[in-house]
Amino acid sequence: MSELMLELGAKALRLGVPLSVQLDLTYRCNERCVHCYLDHEDHGEMTTAEIKGVLDQLARAGVFFLNLSGGEIFMRRDLFEIIEHARKLMFSVKLKTNAVMIRPAKAKRIAELGVHSVQISLYSHRAEVHDEITKLRGSFKRTIEGARMLKEAGVQVSFANVLMKGNETDYPQVQALAAEMGVGFNVDATITPMMDGDRSVLSLNIDPATLEKVFHDVSLVGATEDFCAPPPGAMDAADAFETLPCSAGHTAAYISPYGDVYPCVAFPLPCGNVREQDFGDIWRDSPQLEEVRGITVGHLQGCSSCAHGGTCTRCPGLAYLEGNMRGPSTQDCEKSFARTGVPSENLLAKRAQDSAKSPSGRAVTWMVPA
């Protein structure tokens, strides 16, 4: 992250400005990805006029970065009308799509509107694997074609590669394909529970050995000497009470297709609805957002005293979906263990719990040394 962006974020935090918002335009989608956390039915998504009104509210509140996502955003026939309105309001617009519906005219229009970038979901370099995950035959071919059309139109493109059982060994080839096409690449080893709390999709999480390999891959993380070093130990108490868990609810927020406001797309704590109240008022006055903002690392149960406290990527949304936004996130504990080889106290406790449930008495999830 550039120094300018760090300064911008710090200033937004001091002033209480919602610098960045993700707005999901729809949960409808032409794919049915096996790991997706969304319900793809339309339960009354916002109209064009409502969305334009929300964009006006966001502009008044000081939002600058606007991420338009879904579902699949091109399922909305009014997509370009929405983007046009956003650009008139001077938002820096980023799009998230599967690119299946991209054609040359659409790619050209995206470029003409000055969209900052487009992130495209790509799960494998092998068509059969990608299509098996999306459950849409021919989706790999059409996604790659869409990415090429955007690239040829002069749009900045990147591939987002979510790892799960079935594609976990394909990321080096996806990374190579991205380099060949001249587009960006990022990999994510986190499977997110359904927004309604259903955790069955977590069975798709990759196994610990593969997760460790990912976190030690120099092409992904750079200098492993620093990234994979042993945890530095618990944070100093004063520092812990000054450190925020993440930007959710502080400089960032998420709005669903139905107008519901949350701290983050991965943090489904209801904070208000823009159909009933102005976004600026929700941002400023929501008791739920106020509670989120009052939580520092020092308040997190078991986290501030954890050896990984200073380096953990703990997500408060994942912790919330585990039942306690002030507690640890087991998925993030797994990542810390994969990175350093040192288990957290929470992970050891979880292992003991799982061992007690296993008929054999052995741990059923984590390979943690005794």
mmCIF file of C-alpha atoms in Angstrom:
data_model
loop_
_atom_site.group_PDB
_atom_site.id
_atom_site.type_symbol
_atom_site.label_atom_id
_atom_site.label_comp_id
_atom_site.label_asym_id
_atom_site.label_seq_id
_atom_site.Cartn_x
_atom_site.Cartn_y
_atom_site.Cartn_z
ATOM 1 C CA MET A 1 0.000 0.000 0.000
ATOM 2 C CA SER A 2 1.366 3.419 -0.963
ATOM 3 C CA GLU A 3 2.254 6.069 1.597
ATOM 4 C CA LEU A 4 -0.475 8.303 0.164
ATOM 5 C CA MET A 5 -3.107 5.614 0.700
ATOM 6 C CA LEU A 6 -1.930 5.058 4.269
ATOM 7 C CA GLU A 7 -2.204 8.782 4.941
ATOM 8 C CA LEU A 8 -5.653 8.892 3.343
ATOM 9 C CA GLY A 9 -6.853 5.988 5.481
ATOM 10 C CA ALA A 10 -5.431 7.497 8.657
ATOM 11 C CA LYS A 11 -7.124 10.834 7.957
ATOM 12 C CA ALA A 12 -10.465 9.135 7.214
ATOM 13 C CA LEU A 13 -10.171 7.258 10.511
ATOM 14 C CA ARG A 14 -9.481 10.462 12.446
ATOM 15 C CA LEU A 15 -12.429 12.246 10.818
ATOM 16 C CA GLY A 16 -14.823 9.286 10.997
ATOM 17 C CA VAL A 17 -15.262 9.182 7.222
ATOM 18 C CA PRO A 18 -16.468 6.003 5.467
ATOM 19 C CA LEU A 19 -13.729 6.046 2.860
ATOM 20 C CA SER A 20 -14.725 2.802 1.130
ATOM 21 C CA VAL A 21 -18.055 1.036 0.577
ATOM 22 C CA GLN A 22 -18.904 -2.217 -1.171
ATOM 23 C CA LEU A 23 -22.373 -2.135 -2.685
ATOM 24 C CA ASP A 24 -23.776 -5.440 -3.878
ATOM 25 C CA LEU A 25 -26.224 -4.671 -6.677
ATOM 26 C CA THR A 26 -27.800 -8.127 -6.729
ATOM 27 C CA TYR A 27 -27.395 -11.608 -5.281
ATOM 28 C CA ARG A 28 -28.675 -13.131 -8.532
ATOM 29 C CA CYS A 29 -26.002 -14.947 -10.494
ATOM 30 C CA ASN A 30 -25.562 -16.988 -13.665
ATOM 31 C CA GLU A 31 -23.204 -19.305 -11.799
ATOM 32 C CA ARG A 32 -23.764 -21.494 -8.741
ATOM 33 C CA CYS A 33 -20.303 -21.683 -7.232
ATOM 34 C CA VAL A 34 -20.049 -24.482 -4.685
ATOM 35 C CA HIS A 35 -18.385 -22.243 -2.068
ATOM 36 C CA CYS A 36 -20.593 -19.159 -2.458
ATOM 37 C CA TYR A 37 -21.964 -17.647 0.767
ATOM 38 C CA LEU A 38 -25.008 -15.999 -0.863
ATOM 39 C CA ASP A 39 -28.651 -16.858 -1.417
ATOM 40 C CA HIS A 40 -29.125 -16.208 -5.150
ATOM 41 C CA GLU A 41 -32.864 -15.556 -5.040
ATOM 42 C CA ASP A 42 -34.172 -12.000 -5.459
ATOM 43 C CA HIS A 43 -36.007 -11.002 -2.290
ATOM 44 C CA GLY A 44 -36.708 -7.451 -3.412
ATOM 45 C CA GLU A 45 -33.451 -5.810 -4.431
ATOM 46 C CA MET A 46 -33.241 -2.034 -4.712
ATOM 47 C CA THR A 47 -34.512 -0.312 -7.858
ATOM 48 C CA THR A 48 -32.386 1.852 -10.126
ATOM 49 C CA ALA A 49 -33.771 4.997 -8.504
ATOM 50 C CA GLU A 50 -33.093 3.641 -5.009
ATOM 51 C CA ILE A 51 -29.504 2.741 -5.871
ATOM 52 C CA LYS A 52 -28.882 6.164 -7.400
ATOM 53 C CA GLY A 53 -30.272 7.692 -4.218
ATOM 54 C CA VAL A 54 -27.912 5.547 -2.132
ATOM 55 C CA LEU A 55 -24.971 6.688 -4.266
ATOM 56 C CA ASP A 56 -25.967 10.290 -3.561
ATOM 57 C CA GLN A 57 -26.020 9.485 0.155
ATOM 58 C CA LEU A 58 -22.587 7.872 -0.020
ATOM 59 C CA ALA A 59 -21.147 10.903 -1.797
ATOM 60 C CA ARG A 60 -22.510 13.207 0.897
ATOM 61 C CA ALA A 61 -21.006 10.967 3.596
ATOM 62 C CA GLY A 62 -17.537 11.290 2.047
ATOM 63 C CA VAL A 63 -17.153 7.867 0.406
ATOM 64 C CA PHE A 64 -14.486 7.818 -2.322
ATOM 65 C CA PHE A 65 -13.844 4.156 -3.151
ATOM 66 C CA LEU A 66 -16.927 2.319 -4.436
ATOM 67 C CA ASN A 67 -16.804 -1.434 -5.091
ATOM 68 C CA LEU A 68 -19.767 -2.709 -7.112
ATOM 69 C CA SER A 69 -20.274 -6.435 -6.679
ATOM 70 C CA GLY A 70 -22.850 -9.220 -6.421
ATOM 71 C CA GLY A 71 -23.973 -11.914 -7.230
ATOM 72 C CA GLU A 72 -23.177 -11.139 -10.816
ATOM 73 C CA ILE A 73 -23.411 -7.415 -11.512
ATOM 74 C CA PHE A 74 -24.218 -7.922 -15.203
ATOM 75 C CA MET A 75 -27.489 -9.577 -14.212
ATOM 76 C CA ARG A 76 -28.653 -5.974 -13.644
ATOM 77 C CA ARG A 77 -29.756 -4.424 -16.940
ATOM 78 C CA ASP A 78 -29.270 -0.991 -15.397
ATOM 79 C CA LEU A 79 -25.604 -1.630 -14.524
ATOM 80 C CA PHE A 80 -24.154 0.987 -16.861
ATOM 81 C CA GLU A 81 -26.715 3.555 -15.742
ATOM 82 C CA ILE A 82 -25.580 2.920 -12.161
ATOM 83 C CA ILE A 83 -21.882 3.153 -13.069
ATOM 84 C CA GLU A 84 -22.501 6.368 -15.019
ATOM 85 C CA HIS A 85 -24.179 7.935 -11.984
ATOM 86 C CA ALA A 86 -21.334 6.790 -9.723
ATOM 87 C CA ARG A 87 -18.711 8.298 -12.010
ATOM 88 C CA LYS A 88 -20.621 11.610 -12.185
ATOM 89 C CA LEU A 89 -20.322 11.661 -8.402
ATOM 90 C CA MET A 90 -16.542 11.164 -8.801
ATOM 91 C CA PHE A 91 -16.328 7.784 -7.085
ATOM 92 C CA SER A 92 -13.314 5.618 -7.831
ATOM 93 C CA VAL A 93 -15.239 2.586 -9.087
ATOM 94 C CA LYS A 94 -14.089 -1.017 -8.987
ATOM 95 C CA LEU A 95 -16.150 -3.899 -10.363
ATOM 96 C CA LYS A 96 -16.282 -7.557 -9.321
ATOM 97 C CA THR A 97 -17.639 -10.013 -11.893
ATOM 98 C CA ASN A 98 -17.223 -13.491 -13.347
ATOM 99 C CA ALA A 99 -16.898 -11.809 -16.798
ATOM 100 C CA VAL A 100 -19.092 -14.447 -18.454
ATOM 101 C CA MET A 101 -21.393 -11.767 -19.882
ATOM 102 C CA ILE A 102 -18.619 -9.409 -21.030
ATOM 103 C CA ARG A 103 -18.556 -8.655 -24.758
ATOM 104 C CA PRO A 104 -16.463 -6.105 -26.717
ATOM 105 C CA ALA A 105 -19.094 -3.345 -26.492
ATOM 106 C CA LYS A 106 -19.403 -3.771 -22.713
ATOM 107 C CA ALA A 107 -15.630 -3.834 -22.269
ATOM 108 C CA LYS A 108 -15.326 -0.639 -24.314
ATOM 109 C CA ARG A 109 -18.049 1.074 -22.266
ATOM 110 C CA ILE A 110 -16.359 0.122 -18.988
ATOM 111 C CA ALA A 111 -13.152 1.691 -20.272
ATOM 112 C CA GLU A 112 -14.960 4.825 -21.459
ATOM 113 C CA LEU A 113 -16.527 5.306 -18.031
ATOM 114 C CA GLY A 114 -13.113 5.348 -16.384
ATOM 115 C CA VAL A 115 -13.693 2.358 -14.112
ATOM 116 C CA HIS A 116 -10.571 1.934 -11.987
ATOM 117 C CA SER A 117 -10.343 -1.853 -12.239
ATOM 118 C CA VAL A 118 -12.255 -5.102 -12.682
ATOM 119 C CA GLN A 119 -11.706 -8.155 -10.479
ATOM 120 C CA ILE A 120 -12.640 -11.467 -12.082
ATOM 121 C CA SER A 121 -13.162 -14.771 -10.262
ATOM 122 C CA LEU A 122 -11.053 -17.552 -11.801
ATOM 123 C CA TYR A 123 -10.732 -20.867 -9.991
ATOM 124 C CA SER A 124 -8.406 -22.906 -12.182
ATOM 125 C CA HIS A 125 -6.393 -22.965 -15.389
ATOM 126 C CA ARG A 126 -8.261 -26.172 -16.217
ATOM 127 C CA ALA A 127 -11.658 -25.572 -17.796
ATOM 128 C CA GLU A 128 -13.180 -28.704 -16.306
ATOM 129 C CA VAL A 129 -12.172 -27.737 -12.757
ATOM 130 C CA HIS A 130 -13.341 -24.128 -13.070
ATOM 131 C CA ASP A 131 -16.654 -25.203 -14.596
ATOM 132 C CA GLU A 132 -17.193 -27.838 -11.901
ATOM 133 C CA ILE A 133 -16.844 -25.153 -9.231
ATOM 134 C CA THR A 134 -19.115 -22.626 -11.002
ATOM 135 C CA LYS A 135 -21.615 -25.295 -12.112
ATOM 136 C CA LEU A 136 -21.869 -23.455 -15.445
ATOM 137 C CA ARG A 137 -20.642 -25.348 -18.484
ATOM 138 C CA GLY A 138 -18.355 -23.255 -20.657
ATOM 139 C CA SER A 139 -17.831 -20.627 -17.964
ATOM 140 C CA PHE A 140 -14.022 -20.919 -18.057
ATOM 141 C CA LYS A 141 -13.859 -20.152 -21.772
ATOM 142 C CA ARG A 142 -16.235 -17.213 -21.477
ATOM 143 C CA THR A 143 -14.483 -15.834 -18.369
ATOM 144 C CA ILE A 144 -11.096 -15.863 -20.098
ATOM 145 C CA GLU A 145 -12.607 -14.268 -23.206
ATOM 146 C CA GLY A 146 -14.205 -11.562 -21.063
ATOM 147 C CA ALA A 147 -10.907 -10.854 -19.320
ATOM 148 C CA ARG A 148 -9.110 -10.552 -22.663
ATOM 149 C CA MET A 149 -11.760 -8.165 -24.006
ATOM 150 C CA LEU A 150 -11.416 -5.924 -20.959
ATOM 151 C CA LYS A 151 -7.631 -6.001 -21.199
ATOM 152 C CA GLU A 152 -7.752 -5.116 -24.912
ATOM 153 C CA ALA A 153 -10.077 -2.201 -24.104
ATOM 154 C CA GLY A 154 -7.477 -0.810 -21.718
ATOM 155 C CA VAL A 155 -9.159 -1.803 -18.446
ATOM 156 C CA GLN A 156 -7.052 -2.870 -15.456
ATOM 157 C CA VAL A 157 -7.944 -6.506 -14.715
ATOM 158 C CA SER A 158 -7.046 -8.958 -11.958
ATOM 159 C CA PHE A 159 -7.915 -12.586 -11.260
ATOM 160 C CA ALA A 160 -9.209 -13.572 -7.814
ATOM 161 C CA ASN A 161 -8.409 -17.222 -7.104
ATOM 162 C CA VAL A 162 -10.268 -18.691 -4.114
ATOM 163 C CA LEU A 163 -8.711 -21.968 -2.989
ATOM 164 C CA MET A 164 -10.805 -24.932 -1.902
ATOM 165 C CA LYS A 165 -10.846 -28.703 -2.126
ATOM 166 C CA GLY A 166 -10.684 -29.485 -5.821
ATOM 167 C CA ASN A 167 -8.569 -26.562 -7.065
ATOM 168 C CA GLU A 168 -6.032 -26.163 -4.257
ATOM 169 C CA THR A 169 -3.026 -27.207 -6.370
ATOM 170 C CA ASP A 170 -3.908 -25.081 -9.413
ATOM 171 C CA TYR A 171 -2.998 -21.617 -8.161
ATOM 172 C CA PRO A 172 0.571 -21.595 -9.607
ATOM 173 C CA GLN A 173 -0.843 -22.218 -13.081
ATOM 174 C CA VAL A 174 -3.566 -19.581 -12.581
ATOM 175 C CA GLN A 175 -0.848 -17.168 -11.492
ATOM 176 C CA ALA A 176 1.161 -18.050 -14.627
ATOM 177 C CA LEU A 177 -1.919 -17.533 -16.816
ATOM 178 C CA ALA A 178 -2.462 -14.108 -15.248
ATOM 179 C CA ALA A 179 1.154 -13.171 -15.970
ATOM 180 C CA GLU A 180 0.829 -14.390 -19.557
ATOM 181 C CA MET A 181 -2.285 -12.244 -20.053
ATOM 182 C CA GLY A 182 -0.770 -9.226 -18.319
ATOM 183 C CA VAL A 183 -3.389 -9.072 -15.560
ATOM 184 C CA GLY A 184 -3.140 -9.020 -11.779
ATOM 185 C CA PHE A 185 -3.511 -12.026 -9.497
ATOM 186 C CA ASN A 186 -4.462 -12.632 -5.887
ATOM 187 C CA VAL A 187 -5.186 -15.802 -4.013
ATOM 188 C CA ASP A 188 -7.514 -16.327 -1.049
ATOM 189 C CA ALA A 189 -7.509 -19.454 1.097
ATOM 190 C CA THR A 190 -10.569 -18.453 3.144
ATOM 191 C CA ILE A 191 -13.957 -20.076 2.645
ATOM 192 C CA THR A 192 -16.608 -17.828 4.183
ATOM 193 C CA PRO A 193 -19.689 -19.195 5.978
ATOM 194 C CA MET A 194 -23.093 -18.421 4.484
ATOM 195 C CA MET A 195 -24.437 -14.997 5.464
ATOM 196 C CA ASP A 196 -27.317 -16.763 7.226
ATOM 197 C CA GLY A 197 -24.787 -18.531 9.485
ATOM 198 C CA ASP A 198 -24.743 -21.924 7.716
ATOM 199 C CA ARG A 199 -21.214 -23.289 8.168
ATOM 200 C CA SER A 200 -21.501 -26.491 6.111
ATOM 201 C CA VAL A 201 -19.625 -24.843 3.227
ATOM 202 C CA LEU A 202 -16.501 -24.784 5.425
ATOM 203 C CA SER A 203 -16.042 -28.464 4.573
ATOM 204 C CA LEU A 204 -14.445 -27.112 1.371
ATOM 205 C CA ASN A 205 -11.528 -25.590 3.304
ATOM 206 C CA ILE A 206 -8.184 -26.910 2.094
ATOM 207 C CA ASP A 207 -6.260 -29.256 4.385
ATOM 208 C CA PRO A 208 -3.593 -27.930 6.786
ATOM 209 C CA ALA A 209 -0.640 -29.277 4.799
ATOM 210 C CA THR A 210 -1.761 -27.506 1.637
ATOM 211 C CA LEU A 211 -2.547 -24.331 3.560
ATOM 212 C CA GLU A 212 0.989 -24.382 4.968
ATOM 213 C CA LYS A 213 2.405 -24.779 1.452
ATOM 214 C CA VAL A 214 0.413 -21.767 0.250
ATOM 215 C CA PHE A 215 1.604 -19.596 3.111
ATOM 216 C CA HIS A 216 5.222 -20.555 2.444
ATOM 217 C CA ASP A 217 5.085 -19.991 -1.323
ATOM 218 C CA VAL A 218 7.581 -17.204 -2.052
ATOM 219 C CA SER A 219 5.744 -16.243 -5.258
ATOM 220 C CA LEU A 220 2.711 -15.342 -3.128
ATOM 221 C CA VAL A 221 4.114 -13.966 0.118
ATOM 222 C CA GLY A 222 7.583 -12.729 -0.818
ATOM 223 C CA ALA A 223 10.340 -13.049 1.783
ATOM 224 C CA THR A 224 9.263 -16.024 3.896
ATOM 225 C CA GLU A 225 11.952 -15.183 6.452
ATOM 226 C CA ASP A 226 9.786 -12.292 7.613
ATOM 227 C CA PHE A 227 6.321 -13.534 6.731
ATOM 228 C CA CYS A 228 6.743 -16.994 8.246
ATOM 229 C CA ALA A 229 8.896 -16.020 11.233
ATOM 230 C CA PRO A 230 7.865 -17.310 14.672
ATOM 231 C CA PRO A 231 5.190 -15.146 16.313
ATOM 232 C CA PRO A 232 6.663 -12.184 18.217
ATOM 233 C CA GLY A 233 4.627 -12.826 21.352
ATOM 234 C CA ALA A 234 1.748 -11.054 23.003
ATOM 235 C CA MET A 235 1.242 -7.378 22.276
ATOM 236 C CA ASP A 236 2.043 -4.804 24.908
ATOM 237 C CA ALA A 237 -1.200 -4.012 26.753
ATOM 238 C CA ALA A 238 -1.093 -0.314 25.864
ATOM 239 C CA ASP A 239 -0.501 -1.091 22.181
ATOM 240 C CA ALA A 240 -3.279 -3.691 22.194
ATOM 241 C CA PHE A 241 -5.818 -1.143 23.420
ATOM 242 C CA GLU A 242 -4.694 1.285 20.702
ATOM 243 C CA THR A 243 -4.806 -1.233 17.827
ATOM 244 C CA LEU A 244 -7.968 -1.748 15.753
ATOM 245 C CA PRO A 245 -8.803 -5.254 14.472
ATOM 246 C CA CYS A 246 -9.559 -4.009 10.923
ATOM 247 C CA SER A 247 -11.164 -1.179 8.935
ATOM 248 C CA ALA A 248 -14.702 -2.653 9.009
ATOM 249 C CA GLY A 249 -17.038 -0.077 10.536
ATOM 250 C CA HIS A 250 -14.176 2.400 10.922
ATOM 251 C CA THR A 251 -13.466 3.533 7.354
ATOM 252 C CA ALA A 252 -15.358 0.866 5.421
ATOM 253 C CA ALA A 253 -18.880 -0.541 5.163
ATOM 254 C CA TYR A 254 -21.022 -2.882 3.089
ATOM 255 C CA ILE A 255 -24.539 -2.441 1.668
ATOM 256 C CA SER A 256 -26.626 -5.385 0.448
ATOM 257 C CA PRO A 257 -28.964 -5.355 -2.582
ATOM 258 C CA TYR A 258 -31.828 -4.871 -0.116
ATOM 259 C CA GLY A 259 -30.303 -1.794 1.500
ATOM 260 C CA ASP A 260 -29.011 -3.479 4.654
ATOM 261 C CA VAL A 261 -25.851 -1.889 6.057
ATOM 262 C CA TYR A 262 -23.125 -4.027 7.641
ATOM 263 C CA PRO A 263 -19.549 -3.285 8.799
ATOM 264 C CA CYS A 264 -18.242 -5.523 5.991
ATOM 265 C CA VAL A 265 -19.484 -8.132 3.511
ATOM 266 C CA ALA A 266 -17.766 -10.736 5.722
ATOM 267 C CA PHE A 267 -19.225 -9.212 8.902
ATOM 268 C CA PRO A 268 -23.051 -9.580 8.658
ATOM 269 C CA LEU A 269 -23.951 -7.601 11.788
ATOM 270 C CA PRO A 270 -27.112 -5.601 10.853
ATOM 271 C CA CYS A 271 -26.541 -1.884 11.464
ATOM 272 C CA GLY A 272 -29.435 -0.242 9.609
ATOM 273 C CA ASN A 273 -31.116 0.002 6.213
ATOM 274 C CA VAL A 274 -30.775 2.790 3.651
ATOM 275 C CA ARG A 275 -34.393 2.307 2.594
ATOM 276 C CA GLU A 276 -35.394 3.521 6.039
ATOM 277 C CA GLN A 277 -32.580 5.888 7.008
ATOM 278 C CA ASP A 278 -29.880 7.967 5.303
ATOM 279 C CA PHE A 279 -26.534 6.183 5.084
ATOM 280 C CA GLY A 280 -24.770 9.100 6.759
ATOM 281 C CA ASP A 281 -27.090 8.872 9.757
ATOM 282 C CA ILE A 282 -26.561 5.117 9.996
ATOM 283 C CA TRP A 283 -22.801 5.563 9.767
ATOM 284 C CA ARG A 284 -22.801 8.196 12.483
ATOM 285 C CA ASP A 285 -25.518 6.961 14.870
ATOM 286 C CA SER A 286 -25.847 3.163 14.562
ATOM 287 C CA PRO A 287 -25.445 1.535 18.017
ATOM 288 C CA GLN A 288 -24.064 -1.576 16.317
ATOM 289 C CA LEU A 289 -21.364 0.369 14.472
ATOM 290 C CA GLU A 290 -20.578 2.230 17.671
ATOM 291 C CA GLU A 291 -20.042 -1.104 19.420
ATOM 292 C CA VAL A 292 -17.783 -2.352 16.617
ATOM 293 C CA ARG A 293 -15.729 0.847 16.774
ATOM 294 C CA GLY A 294 -15.288 0.449 20.512
ATOM 295 C CA ILE A 295 -13.466 -2.871 20.105
ATOM 296 C CA THR A 296 -9.674 -2.874 20.001
ATOM 297 C CA VAL A 297 -7.282 -5.810 20.025
ATOM 298 C CA GLY A 298 -7.010 -5.287 23.791
ATOM 299 C CA HIS A 299 -10.698 -6.115 24.168
ATOM 300 C CA LEU A 300 -10.524 -9.373 22.211
ATOM 301 C CA GLN A 301 -10.886 -12.402 24.415
ATOM 302 C CA GLY A 302 -7.687 -14.434 24.213
ATOM 303 C CA CYS A 303 -6.282 -12.460 21.273
ATOM 304 C CA SER A 304 -4.387 -9.638 22.970
ATOM 305 C CA SER A 305 -2.438 -12.146 25.085
ATOM 306 C CA CYS A 306 -1.845 -14.535 22.160
ATOM 307 C CA ALA A 307 1.673 -14.978 20.775
ATOM 308 C CA HIS A 308 0.244 -14.185 17.334
ATOM 309 C CA GLY A 309 -1.433 -10.986 18.547
ATOM 310 C CA GLY A 310 0.776 -8.608 16.596
ATOM 311 C CA THR A 311 0.746 -10.503 13.292
ATOM 312 C CA CYS A 312 -2.621 -12.295 13.123
ATOM 313 C CA THR A 313 -4.982 -11.346 10.291
ATOM 314 C CA ARG A 314 -7.979 -11.940 12.554
ATOM 315 C CA CYS A 315 -11.285 -11.115 10.845
ATOM 316 C CA PRO A 316 -13.985 -9.850 13.239
ATOM 317 C CA GLY A 317 -16.630 -11.005 10.768
ATOM 318 C CA LEU A 318 -15.436 -14.609 10.880
ATOM 319 C CA ALA A 319 -15.317 -14.365 14.675
ATOM 320 C CA TYR A 320 -18.878 -12.981 14.662
ATOM 321 C CA LEU A 321 -20.051 -15.912 12.534
ATOM 322 C CA GLU A 322 -18.402 -18.252 15.050
ATOM 323 C CA GLY A 323 -20.591 -16.681 17.718
ATOM 324 C CA ASN A 324 -18.538 -13.892 19.309
ATOM 325 C CA MET A 325 -17.112 -10.857 17.497
ATOM 326 C CA ARG A 326 -14.974 -10.166 20.570
ATOM 327 C CA GLY A 327 -13.468 -13.635 20.488
ATOM 328 C CA PRO A 328 -10.900 -15.369 18.288
ATOM 329 C CA SER A 329 -11.522 -16.552 14.737
ATOM 330 C CA THR A 330 -10.533 -20.193 14.449
ATOM 331 C CA GLN A 331 -10.022 -19.875 10.690
ATOM 332 C CA ASP A 332 -7.499 -17.105 11.277
ATOM 333 C CA CYS A 333 -5.830 -19.171 14.000
ATOM 334 C CA GLU A 334 -5.399 -21.879 11.364
ATOM 335 C CA LYS A 335 -3.742 -19.401 9.026
ATOM 336 C CA SER A 336 -1.348 -18.223 11.720
ATOM 337 C CA PHE A 337 -0.424 -21.829 12.470
ATOM 338 C CA ALA A 338 0.096 -22.596 8.762
ATOM 339 C CA ARG A 339 2.328 -19.547 8.486
ATOM 340 C CA THR A 340 4.503 -20.050 11.578
ATOM 341 C CA GLY A 341 4.057 -23.621 12.767
ATOM 342 C CA VAL A 342 3.138 -22.332 16.235
ATOM 343 C CA PRO A 343 -0.441 -23.068 17.374
ATOM 344 C CA SER A 344 -2.449 -20.482 19.252
ATOM 345 C CA GLU A 345 -4.106 -21.320 22.559
ATOM 346 C CA ASN A 346 -7.477 -21.150 20.821
ATOM 347 C CA LEU A 347 -6.354 -23.666 18.205
ATOM 348 C CA LEU A 348 -5.032 -26.035 20.869
ATOM 349 C CA ALA A 349 -8.315 -25.768 22.752
ATOM 350 C CA LYS A 350 -10.250 -26.457 19.569
ATOM 351 C CA ARG A 351 -8.067 -29.445 18.842
ATOM 352 C CA ALA A 352 -8.703 -30.847 22.318
ATOM 353 C CA GLN A 353 -12.424 -30.307 21.842
ATOM 354 C CA ASP A 354 -12.408 -32.099 18.495
ATOM 355 C CA SER A 355 -10.298 -34.923 19.924
ATOM 356 C CA ALA A 356 -12.877 -35.437 22.640
ATOM 357 C CA LYS A 357 -15.595 -35.722 19.969
ATOM 358 C CA SER A 358 -13.620 -38.136 17.795
ATOM 359 C CA PRO A 359 -14.301 -41.855 18.451
ATOM 360 C CA SER A 360 -10.586 -42.583 18.021
ATOM 361 C CA GLY A 361 -9.540 -39.795 20.349
ATOM 362 C CA ARG A 362 -7.441 -38.234 17.589
ATOM 363 C CA ALA A 363 -7.739 -34.672 16.345
ATOM 364 C CA VAL A 364 -10.015 -34.514 13.340
ATOM 365 C CA THR A 365 -9.113 -31.126 11.865
ATOM 366 C CA TRP A 366 -5.700 -29.702 12.711
ATOM 367 C CA MET A 367 -2.197 -31.136 12.645
ATOM 368 C CA VAL A 368 -0.973 -29.391 15.789
ATOM 369 C CA PRO A 369 2.019 -30.785 17.699
ATOM 370 C CA ALA A 370 1.283 -32.037 21.165
#
